[in-house]
Coordinates of C-alpha atoms in Angstrom, one line a residue:
Chain A
X498 CA -27.5 12.7 -7.5
X499 CA -24.1 12.3 -5.8
X500 CA -22.5 9.4 -4.1
X501 CA -23.2 10.7 -0.6
X502 CA -26.8 10.9 -1.7
X503 CA -26.8 7.6 -3.0
X504 CA -25.2 6.3 0.2
X505 CA -27.6 7.9 2.5
X506 CA -31.0 7.3 0.7
X507 CA -32.9 9.4 -1.7
X508 CA -32.7 13.1 -0.5
X509 CA -32.7 16.3 -2.5
X510 CA -30.0 18.4 -0.7
X511 CA -26.4 17.1 0.0
X512 CA -24.7 18.1 3.4
X513 CA -21.9 20.3 3.0
X514 CA -18.5 19.0 2.2
X515 CA -17.4 20.0 5.9
X516 CA -20.2 18.2 7.4
X517 CA -19.7 15.1 5.2
X518 CA -15.9 15.1 6.3
X519 CA -17.0 15.4 9.9
X520 CA -19.3 12.4 9.5
X521 CA -16.4 10.4 7.8
X522 CA -13.9 11.3 10.4
X523 CA -16.2 10.0 13.2
X524 CA -16.7 7.0 11.7
X525 CA -12.9 6.4 11.0
X526 CA -11.6 7.5 14.4
X527 CA -12.2 4.4 16.4
X528 CA -10.3 2.2 13.5
X529 CA -7.2 4.5 13.4
X530 CA -5.5 2.5 16.5
X531 CA -6.3 -0.7 14.7
X532 CA -5.0 0.8 11.2
X533 CA -1.8 2.1 12.9
X534 CA -1.2 -1.2 14.3
X535 CA -1.6 -2.8 11.0
X536 CA 0.3 -0.4 9.2
X537 CA 3.3 -0.8 11.7
X538 CA 3.2 -4.5 11.4
X539 CA 3.3 -4.4 7.9
X540 CA 6.0 -1.7 7.4
X541 CA 8.0 -2.0 10.4
X542 CA 8.5 1.8 10.7
X543 CA 6.6 4.2 12.8
X544 CA 7.0 7.0 10.2
X545 CA 5.9 5.0 7.1
X546 CA 3.2 3.6 9.2
X547 CA 1.9 7.0 10.2
X548 CA 2.3 8.1 6.5
X549 CA 0.6 5.0 5.3
X550 CA -2.7 5.4 7.6
X551 CA -2.8 9.1 6.7
X552 CA -2.6 8.4 2.9
X553 CA -5.3 5.4 3.6
X554 CA -7.6 7.9 5.0
X555 CA -7.4 10.2 1.9
X556 CA -8.0 7.4 -0.1
X557 CA -10.9 6.1 1.8
X558 CA -12.3 9.6 1.6
X559 CA -12.3 9.7 -2.1
X560 CA -13.6 6.0 -2.5
X561 CA -16.3 6.3 0.1
X562 CA -18.8 6.2 -2.8
X563 CA -17.4 2.9 -3.4
X564 CA -18.2 1.2 -0.2
X565 CA -21.2 -0.8 -0.4
X566 CA -24.4 0.3 1.7
X567 CA -24.7 -1.3 5.1
X568 CA -21.4 -3.1 5.0
X569 CA -18.9 -2.8 8.1
X570 CA -16.5 0.1 7.7
X571 CA -13.5 -2.1 9.5
X572 CA -12.5 -4.7 6.8
X573 CA -13.1 -2.2 4.0
X574 CA -11.0 0.7 5.7
X575 CA -8.1 -2.0 7.0
X576 CA -8.2 -3.6 3.2
X577 CA -7.3 0.0 2.1
X578 CA -4.5 0.5 4.7
X579 CA -3.1 -2.9 3.5
X580 CA -3.1 -1.8 0.0
X581 CA -1.4 1.5 1.0
X582 CA 1.1 -0.3 2.7
X583 CA 1.9 -2.5 -0.2
X584 CA 2.3 0.6 -2.5
X585 CA 4.7 2.3 0.1
X586 CA 7.1 -0.8 -0.3
X587 CA 7.1 -0.3 -3.9
X588 CA 7.3 3.4 -4.0
X589 CA 10.3 3.4 -1.8
X590 CA 12.5 3.2 -4.8
X591 CA 14.2 6.6 -4.7
X592 CA 13.6 7.3 -1.0
X593 CA 15.9 7.4 1.7
X594 CA 15.1 4.9 4.4
X595 CA 14.5 7.4 6.9
X596 CA 15.1 6.7 10.6
X597 CA 12.3 7.1 13.1
X598 CA 14.9 9.4 15.0
X599 CA 18.2 10.3 15.0
X600 CA 20.6 7.3 15.8
X601 CA 17.8 4.7 15.4
X602 CA 18.8 1.3 14.8
X603 CA 17.5 -2.1 15.1
X604 CA 18.8 -2.5 18.6
X605 CA 17.9 1.1 19.8
X606 CA 14.6 -0.3 21.1
X607 CA 16.3 -2.5 23.3
X608 CA 15.0 -5.4 21.4
X609 CA 16.9 -8.8 21.9
X610 CA 18.5 -10.6 19.0
X611 CA 15.7 -12.9 18.8
X612 CA 12.9 -10.2 18.3
X613 CA 15.3 -8.4 15.9
X614 CA 15.4 -11.9 13.8
X615 CA 11.6 -12.2 14.0
X616 CA 11.0 -8.8 12.7
X617 CA 13.3 -9.4 9.8
X618 CA 11.5 -12.5 9.2
X619 CA 8.2 -11.0 9.1
X620 CA 9.7 -8.3 6.6
X621 CA 11.0 -11.1 4.5
X622 CA 7.5 -12.7 4.2
X623 CA 5.6 -12.4 0.8
X624 CA 3.0 -9.7 1.1
X625 CA 0.0 -11.6 1.6
X626 CA 1.4 -13.9 4.2
X627 CA 2.8 -10.9 6.2
X628 CA -0.7 -9.3 6.0
X629 CA -2.3 -12.6 7.3
X630 CA 0.4 -13.0 10.0
X631 CA -0.1 -9.3 11.0
X632 CA -3.9 -9.5 11.0
X633 CA -4.0 -12.9 12.8
X634 CA -1.2 -12.5 15.4
X635 CA -1.0 -8.8 15.9
X636 CA -4.2 -7.5 15.5
X637 CA -5.8 -10.7 17.0
X638 CA -8.5 -11.0 14.5
X639 CA -10.4 -13.9 13.9
X640 CA -10.1 -15.7 10.6
X641 CA -13.4 -14.2 9.1
X642 CA -12.3 -10.8 9.7
X643 CA -8.9 -11.7 8.6
X644 CA -10.4 -12.9 5.4
X645 CA -12.5 -9.9 5.0
X646 CA -9.7 -7.5 5.3
X647 CA -7.2 -9.7 3.3
X648 CA -10.0 -10.0 0.5
X649 CA -9.9 -13.8 0.3
X650 CA -11.6 -16.7 1.6
X651 CA -11.3 -18.1 5.3
X652 CA -9.6 -21.2 3.9
X653 CA -7.4 -19.0 2.1
X654 CA -6.4 -17.0 5.2
X655 CA -5.9 -20.2 7.1
X656 CA -3.7 -21.3 4.4
X657 CA -1.6 -18.4 4.2
X658 CA -1.5 -18.1 7.7
X659 CA -0.1 -21.7 7.9
X660 CA 2.6 -21.0 5.4
X661 CA 3.6 -17.5 7.0
X662 CA 4.0 -19.3 10.2
X663 CA 6.1 -22.1 8.6
X664 CA 8.3 -19.5 7.1
X665 CA 8.7 -17.7 10.2
X666 CA 9.5 -21.1 12.0
X667 CA 12.3 -21.7 9.3
X668 CA 13.6 -18.3 9.3
X669 CA 14.2 -18.3 13.0
X670 CA 15.5 -21.8 12.9
X671 CA 18.2 -20.3 10.9
X672 CA 17.1 -22.1 7.7
X673 CA 18.0 -20.4 4.6
X674 CA 15.1 -20.1 2.0
Chain B
X107 CA 14.7 -19.2 18.8
X108 CA 11.9 -21.3 17.7
X109 CA 8.2 -20.9 17.9
X110 CA 6.3 -24.1 18.5
X111 CA 2.7 -22.8 19.7
X112 CA 0.2 -20.1 18.4
X113 CA 0.2 -18.3 21.7
X114 CA 4.1 -18.4 21.5
X115 CA 3.9 -16.7 17.8
X116 CA 1.5 -14.4 19.1
X117 CA 3.5 -13.3 22.2
X118 CA 6.6 -12.9 20.0
X119 CA 5.0 -11.0 17.1
X120 CA 3.3 -8.4 19.6
X121 CA 6.7 -8.0 21.2
X122 CA 8.6 -7.5 17.9
X123 CA 6.1 -5.1 16.3
X124 CA 5.2 -3.0 19.6
X125 CA 8.4 -1.4 19.5
X126 CA 8.1 -0.1 16.3
X127 CA 4.8 1.6 16.9
X128 CA 4.6 5.3 16.4
X129 CA 4.0 7.4 19.6
X130 CA 1.3 8.8 21.4
X131 CA -1.0 11.0 19.6
X132 CA -0.5 9.4 16.2
X133 CA -4.3 8.8 15.4
X134 CA -4.9 12.5 16.0
X135 CA -2.0 13.6 14.0
X136 CA -3.2 11.4 11.0
X137 CA -6.7 12.7 11.3
X138 CA -5.6 16.2 11.2
X139 CA -3.4 15.8 8.5
X140 CA -5.8 13.8 6.4
X141 CA -8.5 16.4 6.9
X142 CA -6.1 19.0 5.8
X143 CA -5.4 17.2 2.5
X144 CA -9.2 16.5 2.3
X145 CA -9.9 20.1 2.6
X146 CA -7.2 21.2 0.3
X147 CA -8.8 18.9 -2.4
X148 CA -10.9 20.6 -5.1
X149 CA -14.6 19.7 -4.6
X150 CA -15.3 16.9 -7.1
X151 CA -16.7 18.2 -10.5
X152 CA -17.9 15.0 -11.4
X153 CA -18.7 12.2 -9.1
X154 CA -18.6 8.6 -9.9
X155 CA -21.7 6.5 -8.7
X156 CA -21.3 3.0 -7.4
X157 CA -22.7 0.8 -10.3
X158 CA -26.5 0.7 -10.1
X159 CA -26.8 3.8 -8.0
X160 CA -25.6 6.2 -10.4
X161 CA -26.2 5.0 -13.8
X162 CA -27.5 8.4 -14.9
X163 CA -24.8 10.3 -13.7
X164 CA -22.2 7.8 -14.9
X165 CA -23.7 8.3 -18.5
X166 CA -23.5 12.0 -18.4
X167 CA -20.0 11.8 -17.2
X168 CA -19.1 9.1 -19.8
X169 CA -20.2 11.6 -22.3
X170 CA -18.3 14.2 -21.2
X171 CA -15.3 12.2 -21.2
X172 CA -15.9 11.0 -24.6
X173 CA -16.6 14.5 -26.0
X174 CA -13.2 15.7 -24.1
X175 CA -11.0 12.8 -24.2
X176 CA -11.2 11.3 -27.9
X177 CA -10.7 8.0 -28.8
X178 CA -7.1 7.5 -27.1
X179 CA -7.8 9.2 -23.7
X180 CA -8.2 12.2 -22.1
X181 CA -6.4 15.5 -22.8
X182 CA -6.0 17.8 -19.7
X183 CA -4.3 21.3 -19.6
X184 CA -1.9 22.6 -17.2
X185 CA -3.5 24.5 -14.3
X186 CA -1.8 26.6 -11.8
X187 CA -2.5 25.7 -8.0
X188 CA -2.4 29.2 -6.3
X189 CA -4.4 28.1 -3.2
X190 CA -1.8 27.3 -0.5
X191 CA -4.3 27.6 2.4
X192 CA -7.0 25.1 2.8
X193 CA -10.6 26.1 1.5
X194 CA -12.6 25.8 4.6
X195 CA -15.7 26.8 2.7
X196 CA -17.4 23.9 1.2
X197 CA -19.7 23.7 -1.4
X198 CA -23.3 23.5 0.0
X199 CA -24.5 21.3 -2.7
X200 CA -22.2 19.3 -5.1
X201 CA -22.8 19.9 -8.8
X202 CA -24.9 17.5 -10.6
X203 CA -24.0 18.6 -14.2
X204 CA -20.6 18.3 -15.6
X205 CA -18.2 21.3 -15.8
X206 CA -17.8 23.2 -18.9
X207 CA -14.0 23.2 -18.7
X208 CA -11.4 20.7 -17.8
X209 CA -9.9 19.4 -15.5
X210 CA -12.3 16.4 -15.3
X211 CA -12.2 13.3 -13.5
X212 CA -11.0 10.2 -15.1
X213 CA -13.4 7.3 -15.1
X214 CA -12.4 4.0 -13.7
X215 CA -10.6 1.8 -16.5
X216 CA -13.2 0.4 -18.6
X217 CA -12.0 -3.1 -18.7
X218 CA -14.3 -6.0 -19.7
X219 CA -15.4 -7.6 -16.5
X220 CA -13.7 -10.8 -17.6
X221 CA -10.4 -9.1 -18.1
X222 CA -7.8 -8.5 -15.7
X223 CA -6.1 -5.0 -15.7
X224 CA -2.3 -4.7 -15.8
X225 CA -0.8 -2.2 -13.2
X226 CA 2.4 -0.6 -14.1
X227 CA 5.0 -0.4 -11.6
X228 CA 7.8 1.2 -13.9
X229 CA 7.8 2.5 -17.5
X230 CA 10.6 3.7 -19.8
X231 CA 10.1 5.1 -23.3
X232 CA 13.2 5.0 -25.5
X233 CA 11.8 7.3 -28.2
X234 CA 8.2 8.9 -28.4
X235 CA 6.9 5.6 -29.9
X236 CA 9.2 2.8 -28.3
X237 CA 8.3 1.9 -24.6
X238 CA 8.2 -0.7 -22.1
X239 CA 6.7 -1.2 -18.9
X240 CA 6.7 -3.7 -16.1
X241 CA 4.0 -4.5 -13.5
X242 CA 1.7 -7.1 -12.3
X243 CA -1.6 -8.3 -13.1
X244 CA -3.7 -9.5 -10.1
X245 CA -6.8 -11.9 -9.7
X246 CA -8.5 -11.9 -6.2
X247 CA -5.9 -14.5 -4.8
X248 CA -2.5 -14.0 -6.9
X249 CA -0.5 -11.6 -8.8
X250 CA 1.8 -12.2 -11.7
X251 CA 4.5 -10.3 -13.2
X252 CA 4.1 -8.9 -16.5
X253 CA 6.2 -7.1 -19.3
X254 CA 4.7 -5.2 -22.1
X255 CA 6.1 -3.0 -24.9
X256 CA 4.7 -0.5 -27.4
X257 CA 6.0 0.6 -30.9
X258 CA 3.2 3.0 -31.5
X259 CA 3.5 5.3 -28.6
X260 CA 1.1 3.3 -26.3
X261 CA -1.8 2.8 -28.5
X262 CA -1.3 -0.9 -28.3
X263 CA 0.9 -2.8 -25.8
X264 CA 2.4 -6.2 -26.9
X265 CA 3.0 -9.1 -24.2
X266 CA 6.8 -9.8 -23.5
X267 CA 8.0 -13.1 -22.3
X268 CA 9.7 -12.6 -19.2
X269 CA 10.6 -15.6 -16.8
X270 CA 12.6 -14.4 -14.1
X271 CA 11.5 -15.5 -10.7
X272 CA 10.3 -12.6 -8.7
X273 CA 8.6 -12.5 -5.1
X274 CA 6.0 -9.6 -5.9
X275 CA 5.5 -9.0 -2.5
X276 CA 9.3 -8.5 -1.9
X277 CA 10.4 -7.0 -4.9
X278 CA 11.6 -3.3 -6.2
X279 CA 11.8 -3.5 -10.0
X280 CA 12.6 -0.7 -12.5
X281 CA 13.2 -0.8 -16.5
X282 CA 15.2 1.2 -18.7
X283 CA 14.7 1.3 -22.4
X284 CA 17.2 2.1 -25.0
X285 CA 15.3 0.9 -27.9
X286 CA 12.5 -1.3 -29.1
X287 CA 14.7 -4.1 -28.8
X288 CA 17.3 -3.2 -26.0
X289 CA 15.9 -3.1 -22.3
X290 CA 17.1 -3.7 -18.9
X291 CA 15.1 -4.9 -16.0
X292 CA 16.7 -4.8 -12.7
X293 CA 16.2 -4.3 -8.9
X294 CA 15.7 -6.7 -5.9
X295 CA 13.5 -9.6 -5.1
X296 CA 13.2 -11.0 -1.7
X297 CA 16.5 -9.6 -0.9
X298 CA 18.3 -11.0 -4.0
X299 CA 19.7 -8.7 -6.8
X300 CA 18.1 -8.9 -10.3
X301 CA 19.9 -7.7 -13.5
X302 CA 18.5 -8.8 -16.8
X303 CA 18.7 -7.5 -20.3
X304 CA 17.4 -8.4 -23.8
X305 CA 18.6 -7.3 -27.0
X306 CA 16.2 -8.6 -29.4
X307 CA 12.9 -7.1 -28.1
X308 CA 12.3 -9.5 -25.3
X309 CA 12.6 -12.8 -27.4
X310 CA 15.4 -14.0 -25.2
X311 CA 16.9 -12.4 -21.9
X312 CA 20.3 -12.6 -20.4
X313 CA 21.0 -12.4 -16.5
X314 CA 24.1 -10.8 -14.9
X315 CA 25.0 -12.5 -11.9
X316 CA 25.7 -9.8 -9.1
X317 CA 26.4 -12.0 -6.3
X318 CA 25.0 -10.8 -3.0
X319 CA 24.5 -7.5 -4.4
X320 CA 21.3 -5.5 -5.0
X321 CA 20.9 -3.7 -8.3
X322 CA 20.0 -0.2 -7.7
X323 CA 20.0 1.6 -10.8
X324 CA 20.8 1.4 -14.7
X325 CA 21.4 4.6 -16.9
X326 CA 22.5 4.8 -20.6
X327 CA 24.9 7.2 -22.1
X328 CA 27.7 7.0 -24.5
X329 CA 26.5 3.7 -26.1
X330 CA 26.7 1.9 -22.6
X331 CA 24.3 0.9 -19.9
X332 CA 25.8 1.1 -16.5
X333 CA 24.3 -0.7 -13.6
X334 CA 25.1 0.3 -10.2
X335 CA 24.7 -1.9 -7.2
X336 CA 24.5 -1.9 -3.7
X337 CA 24.8 -4.3 -0.6
X338 CA 22.7 -4.9 2.6
X339 CA 24.5 -5.4 6.0
X340 CA 23.0 -8.9 6.2
X341 CA 24.9 -9.8 3.0
X342 CA 28.0 -8.0 2.7
X343 CA 29.4 -7.4 -0.7
X344 CA 31.4 -4.6 -2.9
X345 CA 28.9 -2.1 -4.3
X346 CA 30.3 -2.1 -7.9
X347 CA 29.5 -0.3 -11.1
X348 CA 29.0 -2.7 -14.1
X349 CA 28.7 -1.6 -17.9
X350 CA 27.5 -3.3 -21.0
X351 CA 27.2 -1.9 -24.5
X352 CA 23.6 -0.9 -25.4
X353 CA 23.2 -3.3 -28.3
X354 CA 24.4 -6.4 -26.2
X355 CA 27.6 -8.0 -25.2
X356 CA 29.6 -9.0 -22.1
X357 CA 29.2 -6.9 -18.9
X358 CA 32.3 -5.3 -17.9
X359 CA 33.1 -4.7 -14.2
X360 CA 34.1 -1.0 -14.0
X361 CA 35.2 -1.2 -10.4
X362 CA 34.2 -0.5 -6.8
X363 CA 32.0 2.5 -6.0
X364 CA 33.8 5.3 -4.2
X365 CA 33.4 4.6 -0.4
X366 CA 31.2 7.6 0.2
X367 CA 28.5 5.9 -1.8
X368 CA 29.5 2.4 -1.2
X369 CA 28.2 1.9 2.3
X370 CA 25.5 -0.9 2.7
X371 CA 21.9 -0.4 3.2
X372 CA 21.0 -0.2 7.0
X373 CA 17.7 0.3 8.7
X374 CA 17.0 -3.3 8.2
X375 CA 16.1 -2.5 4.5
X376 CA 16.6 -4.9 1.3
X377 CA 15.4 -2.3 -1.0
X378 CA 18.3 -0.6 -2.9
X379 CA 18.4 3.3 -2.9
X380 CA 21.2 4.6 -5.1
X381 CA 20.5 6.9 -8.0
X382 CA 22.8 6.7 -11.3
X383 CA 22.7 10.1 -13.5
X384 CA 24.6 10.2 -16.8
X385 CA 25.4 13.0 -19.4
X386 CA 28.2 12.3 -21.9
X387 CA 31.3 11.4 -20.2
X388 CA 29.9 13.0 -16.7
X389 CA 28.1 10.6 -14.2
X390 CA 26.8 11.4 -10.6
X391 CA 25.9 8.7 -8.1
X392 CA 23.4 9.9 -5.3
X393 CA 23.4 7.2 -2.6
X394 CA 20.3 7.0 -0.6
X395 CA 21.2 4.0 1.3
X396 CA 22.5 5.7 4.3
X397 CA 21.2 7.8 6.8
X398 CA 23.2 10.6 5.5
X399 CA 23.1 10.4 1.7
X400 CA 26.2 11.0 -0.6
X401 CA 27.0 12.3 -3.9
X402 CA 29.9 11.6 -6.1
X403 CA 30.6 12.7 -9.8
X404 CA 32.8 11.5 -12.5
X405 CA 33.9 13.5 -15.7
X406 CA 36.0 11.0 -17.1
X407 CA 33.4 8.1 -17.9
X408 CA 33.8 6.6 -14.4
X409 CA 37.4 6.4 -14.2
X410 CA 37.7 8.5 -11.1
X411 CA 35.0 10.2 -8.8
X412 CA 34.8 13.0 -6.7
X413 CA 32.4 13.7 -3.6
X414 CA 30.1 16.6 -3.9
X415 CA 28.3 18.3 -1.0
X416 CA 24.6 17.7 -0.5
X417 CA 22.7 20.6 0.7
X418 CA 19.6 18.4 1.8
X419 CA 19.0 17.7 5.4
X420 CA 20.2 14.5 6.6
X421 CA 18.0 11.9 6.2
X422 CA 15.8 13.6 3.6
X423 CA 14.4 11.9 0.3
X424 CA 16.6 13.3 -2.4
X425 CA 16.6 12.8 -6.2
X426 CA 18.9 14.2 -8.7
X427 CA 18.5 15.2 -12.3
X428 CA 20.7 16.9 -14.9
X429 CA 20.2 18.5 -18.1
X430 CA 24.1 19.0 -19.0
X431 CA 27.3 18.4 -17.3
X432 CA 26.8 21.7 -15.4
X433 CA 23.3 22.1 -14.8
X434 CA 22.2 19.8 -12.0
X435 CA 19.1 19.8 -10.0
X436 CA 18.4 18.3 -6.6
X437 CA 14.9 17.8 -4.9
X438 CA 14.9 16.8 -1.4
X439 CA 11.9 16.2 0.7
X440 CA 11.1 14.7 4.2
X441 CA 8.5 12.3 4.4
X442 CA 6.1 12.3 7.2
X443 CA 3.8 15.2 8.3
X444 CA 1.7 16.8 5.6
X445 CA 2.8 19.0 3.9
X446 CA 6.2 17.2 3.7
X447 CA 9.1 19.6 4.0
X448 CA 10.4 19.8 0.7
X449 CA 13.6 21.8 -1.4
X450 CA 14.7 22.2 -4.8
X451 CA 18.5 23.0 -5.2
X452 CA 20.4 23.7 -8.7
X453 CA 23.8 23.8 -9.4
X454 CA 25.6 25.4 -12.4
X455 CA 28.9 23.6 -12.0
X456 CA 27.9 20.0 -11.9
X457 CA 27.1 20.0 -8.1
X458 CA 29.9 21.6 -6.3
X459 CA 27.9 24.7 -5.5
X460 CA 24.2 24.8 -4.8
X461 CA 21.4 27.3 -4.8
X462 CA 18.2 27.0 -3.0
X463 CA 15.4 27.7 -5.5
X464 CA 12.2 26.6 -3.7
X465 CA 10.7 25.0 -0.6
X466 CA 7.8 23.9 1.2
X467 CA 7.5 23.2 5.1
X468 CA 10.9 24.6 6.1
X469 CA 9.8 24.1 9.7
X470 CA 11.6 20.6 10.1
X471 CA 15.3 21.4 10.0
X472 CA 15.1 23.1 6.5
X473 CA 16.6 26.4 6.0
X474 CA 15.0 29.6 7.1
X475 CA 13.3 32.1 4.5
X476 CA 15.6 33.9 2.0
X477 CA 15.0 36.0 -0.8
X478 CA 14.7 34.9 -4.4
X479 CA 13.4 31.2 -3.1
X480 CA 10.1 30.2 -4.4
X481 CA 7.7 28.2 -2.7
X482 CA 6.4 24.5 -3.6
X483 CA 2.8 23.7 -3.1
X484 CA 3.0 20.2 -3.0
X485 CA 2.6 18.5 0.2
X486 CA 4.3 15.1 -1.2
X487 CA 7.9 14.1 -1.5
X488 CA 9.8 14.0 -4.8
X489 CA 10.1 10.6 -6.4
X490 CA 10.8 11.4 -9.8
X491 CA 12.8 14.4 -11.6
X492 CA 13.0 15.0 -15.2
X493 CA 15.5 17.7 -16.0
X494 CA 15.0 19.2 -19.6
X495 CA 16.8 22.4 -19.5
X496 CA 18.5 25.0 -17.3
X497 CA 14.7 26.4 -16.9
X498 CA 12.4 23.5 -17.6
X499 CA 11.8 20.4 -15.0
X500 CA 9.2 18.1 -14.1
X501 CA 8.9 16.6 -10.8
X502 CA 6.6 13.5 -9.5
X503 CA 5.5 13.6 -5.9
X504 CA 4.4 10.9 -3.9
X505 CA 1.4 12.4 -2.8
X506 CA 0.3 15.2 -5.1
X507 CA 0.1 16.3 -8.9
X508 CA 3.3 16.2 -11.1
X509 CA 4.9 19.6 -11.0
X510 CA 6.8 21.5 -13.9
X511 CA 8.9 24.4 -13.3
X512 CA 9.8 26.9 -16.4
X513 CA 12.2 29.3 -14.3
X514 CA 14.7 27.0 -13.2
X515 CA 13.0 25.5 -10.2
X516 CA 11.6 28.9 -8.3
X517 CA 8.0 28.6 -9.3
X518 CA 6.6 25.1 -9.6
X519 CA 3.1 24.5 -11.6
X520 CA 0.7 21.7 -11.0
X521 CA -0.1 19.3 -14.0
X522 CA -3.8 18.9 -14.3
X523 CA -4.3 15.2 -13.8
X524 CA -7.1 14.2 -11.9
X525 CA -6.1 13.6 -8.0
X526 CA -7.1 10.0 -7.5
X527 CA -5.4 9.0 -10.9
X528 CA -2.2 9.6 -8.9
X529 CA -2.3 6.6 -6.8
X530 CA -4.1 6.2 -3.2
X531 CA -2.2 8.9 -1.6
X532 CA -2.5 11.1 -4.5
X533 CA 1.1 10.9 -6.2
X534 CA 2.7 9.7 -9.2
X535 CA 4.8 6.5 -9.4
X536 CA 7.3 8.1 -11.8
X537 CA 8.1 10.5 -14.7
X538 CA 10.3 10.8 -17.6
X539 CA 11.1 12.7 -21.0
X540 CA 12.9 11.4 -24.1
X541 CA 13.1 14.7 -25.4
X542 CA 11.8 18.2 -24.6
X543 CA 8.3 17.4 -26.0
X544 CA 7.8 13.6 -25.4
X545 CA 7.2 12.5 -21.7
X546 CA 5.4 10.0 -19.7
X547 CA 4.0 9.9 -16.1
X548 CA 2.3 6.8 -14.6
X549 CA 0.1 5.8 -11.8
X550 CA -1.0 2.4 -10.6
X551 CA -4.3 3.3 -12.7
X552 CA -2.5 3.9 -16.1
X553 CA 0.1 5.6 -17.8
X554 CA -0.1 9.2 -19.3
X555 CA 1.9 10.7 -22.1
X556 CA 2.5 14.2 -23.5
X557 CA 3.8 15.0 -27.0
X558 CA 3.7 19.0 -26.5
X559 CA 6.1 19.3 -23.7
X560 CA 3.5 18.8 -21.0
X561 CA 1.0 21.3 -22.1
X562 CA -1.6 18.2 -22.5
X563 CA -1.6 14.8 -21.2
X564 CA -3.3 11.8 -22.7
X565 CA -4.3 8.8 -20.8
X566 CA -3.2 5.7 -22.7
X567 CA -5.6 3.0 -23.2
X568 CA -5.4 0.5 -20.1
X569 CA -3.6 -2.6 -20.7
X570 CA -5.9 -5.6 -20.0
X571 CA -5.4 -9.3 -19.8
X572 CA -8.2 -12.0 -20.5
X573 CA -9.1 -13.8 -17.4
X574 CA -7.8 -17.4 -17.5

């Protein structure tokens, strides 16, 4: 018996790998926009976000057998995307920070200095606070879904959001941490 | 600017991040590239069942692992990936019995349910037996920094007291071991530079103040450890080279880095990105902090430096290795689409002139086809390079297997390590060799070592920590 058999019930013949990949792709497709938004919020780079979501898709495929039967794909996949973003940050050691396009810079997007400051403050948040801030205030998820994607309790998610908000307020007010 | 209400925060966060979103079509690109990668992967020889749903299969697999792996871990041999085109024909029925030959899939770390697993983020061996690793141990709510060392090639790891304050969510740390006693840990944490060393096996640590600088790399040669620092735009400083005797003692300031490699990090990053390579009195600094990377070389122990040409495409990932003052190898890649464009160049005069040896995906500004240039079947971007001789070098990639060349970089062979052992995206975190035979590579799931020049690799026992 294989993982796929285990997920879909007791059958004797396993669908072809292509068919399984098709089904997986169809399930994943509606979540990609949200995944890209999460990765962008976490990494603040279009190139790295695209990479991270692509890697998360491959990781999700490899670990599809680990998903519990009947559970919602969304928090499971968003959790994988979040973990991937964490690894991207760690793996940047020898990598050039590549510009999204030639001449790209912080103000090339036409953002005000206030938005640049906010983006910088988000980037400096500790990982879990940043994750919860992005899930809550960028993906606009309710706290139960924030908690599911962040793999913590609802109370913990609220506490992290509160601390993250306070961090952002302090940073934007010019206080040094 | 101040944020007083949730609605205001919500609106500003949307505005701040929206401008960074990828362009239209990103979802389709992501799916296409992910699908290509999935299709290129070999069908699983053994599929692991979720607990409770595949106990029988798991036992069969464990028996095979035990037979093939032995007490210390698995032994896998090199395999040659000759398929550059995705295999569109899938297996109609997945095998239900284990294969007769390696490679095999590694089981998840068999840690007791009450134990927490250590995840390495950096590894360094000084000798075949003396190694150090830094990483983190996480429970469902928090993670803690941890340092371990081994004196028996990784059979047993001993925890080392390390009290530096590090924000793990915003830290980039690395480690370099000179012996079982002498070790340096460096990097950046929450935008602050970190450089600490022990010369008594971790009994005590001394910290080097680097001001506003971040510490990019530490390398050993000629009985000294050099640390190269870099600066960020928000915190101006002078990028500097520091030196300390390997056995301990005061740090000395070797002076500011050449301007070519001393520019501050741009692109809002606080992650130091400069690489130091040393062979005897020769040293190279590859500065990846700028949109246009730069390379300089010293032939007199850091007294003077000269700029060298970099053949990589501007904006590429780049990593340097050297086996002698003359023989230097440069691996460049562009992150982004799969497969990532990648090139390997070598120089036989220390980096003044470069020869293209191999490449992949040269459709993104890389050089057109040329004679005597090999192909890299990778898909990842290089993140680690261990150059052992003019012919042999190992490369770690962020998305695929470790690669090895035995012909000076023209042909690259994949090391047969299980795909998902190499992190979520399929790549290793790093690779290194202490000599031509003894090396290591690691992924979040564990550390692999070789004692036969990479012909076989052994997964070291996982480091576990009793849950509090």
